[in-house]
């Protein structure tokens, strides 16, 4: 399973920074994210000659993708989940303090046990596969769906020119949630639960679908099916690599 971990993990490391809008324009941050995830992926054999060769190759691929992404005006937009800055402060400061307190408690009362458990978690191939699949399904899937829908967007925008503007970045956030939930249900062996995700999204769009806007209905179906289909495909691949049936 180590081979699967390395292949999927390094692909994730190269693609992930350019599938997260907040990271994409920051080249050093993007390369740091690639390097960090690549090191996690290669952790079981980090000192081998293969790892020493693959790490710079992964960084090179990330750098080339950065140049390509810079010229791509059709990539998914940022959901701006933590704007203004005060919102981020009120979320991350309490969360950071809680994490620091938990780590301090663990180190003081069970340092060796915590260290061993953390090492086992990092080196576990099954965990690495599931995490990589989740990141690909959620974030890389956003780019797949965005570019799939792009040829139809201009025509739909023209038809809805006089309607209320949508919340900026809301579609990106909804897509992330949709694909992550779909992936989680499928990897857990409960693909039928994806019907809940589809039902929630269809319910939210029911007024537009009911008003017989054929263009919007077609756009909605293409986006939903490509988004959910991509997440299911990634989940099926991960399940097969874990030795399970593709979709339970």
mmCIF file of C-alpha atoms in Angstrom, residues 95-105:
data_model
loop_
_atom_site.group_PDB
_atom_site.id
_atom_site.type_symbol
_atom_site.label_atom_id
_atom_site.label_comp_id
_atom_site.label_asym_id
_atom_site.label_seq_id
_atom_site.Cartn_x
_atom_site.Cartn_y
_atom_site.Cartn_z
ATOM 1 C CA UNK A 95 -9.230 27.152 18.336
ATOM 2 C CA UNK A 96 -5.461 27.680 18.533
ATOM 3 C CA UNK A 97 -5.536 28.083 22.306
ATOM 4 C CA UNK A 98 -7.606 24.899 22.641
ATOM 5 C CA UNK A 99 -5.143 22.948 20.496
ATOM 6 C CA UNK A 100 -2.147 24.293 22.453
ATOM 7 C CA UNK A 101 -3.818 23.365 25.756
ATOM 8 C CA UNK A 102 -4.581 19.860 24.491
ATOM 9 C CA UNK A 103 -1.012 19.365 23.259
ATOM 10 C CA UNK A 104 0.469 20.688 26.513
ATOM 11 C CA UNK A 105 -1.740 18.355 28.546
#
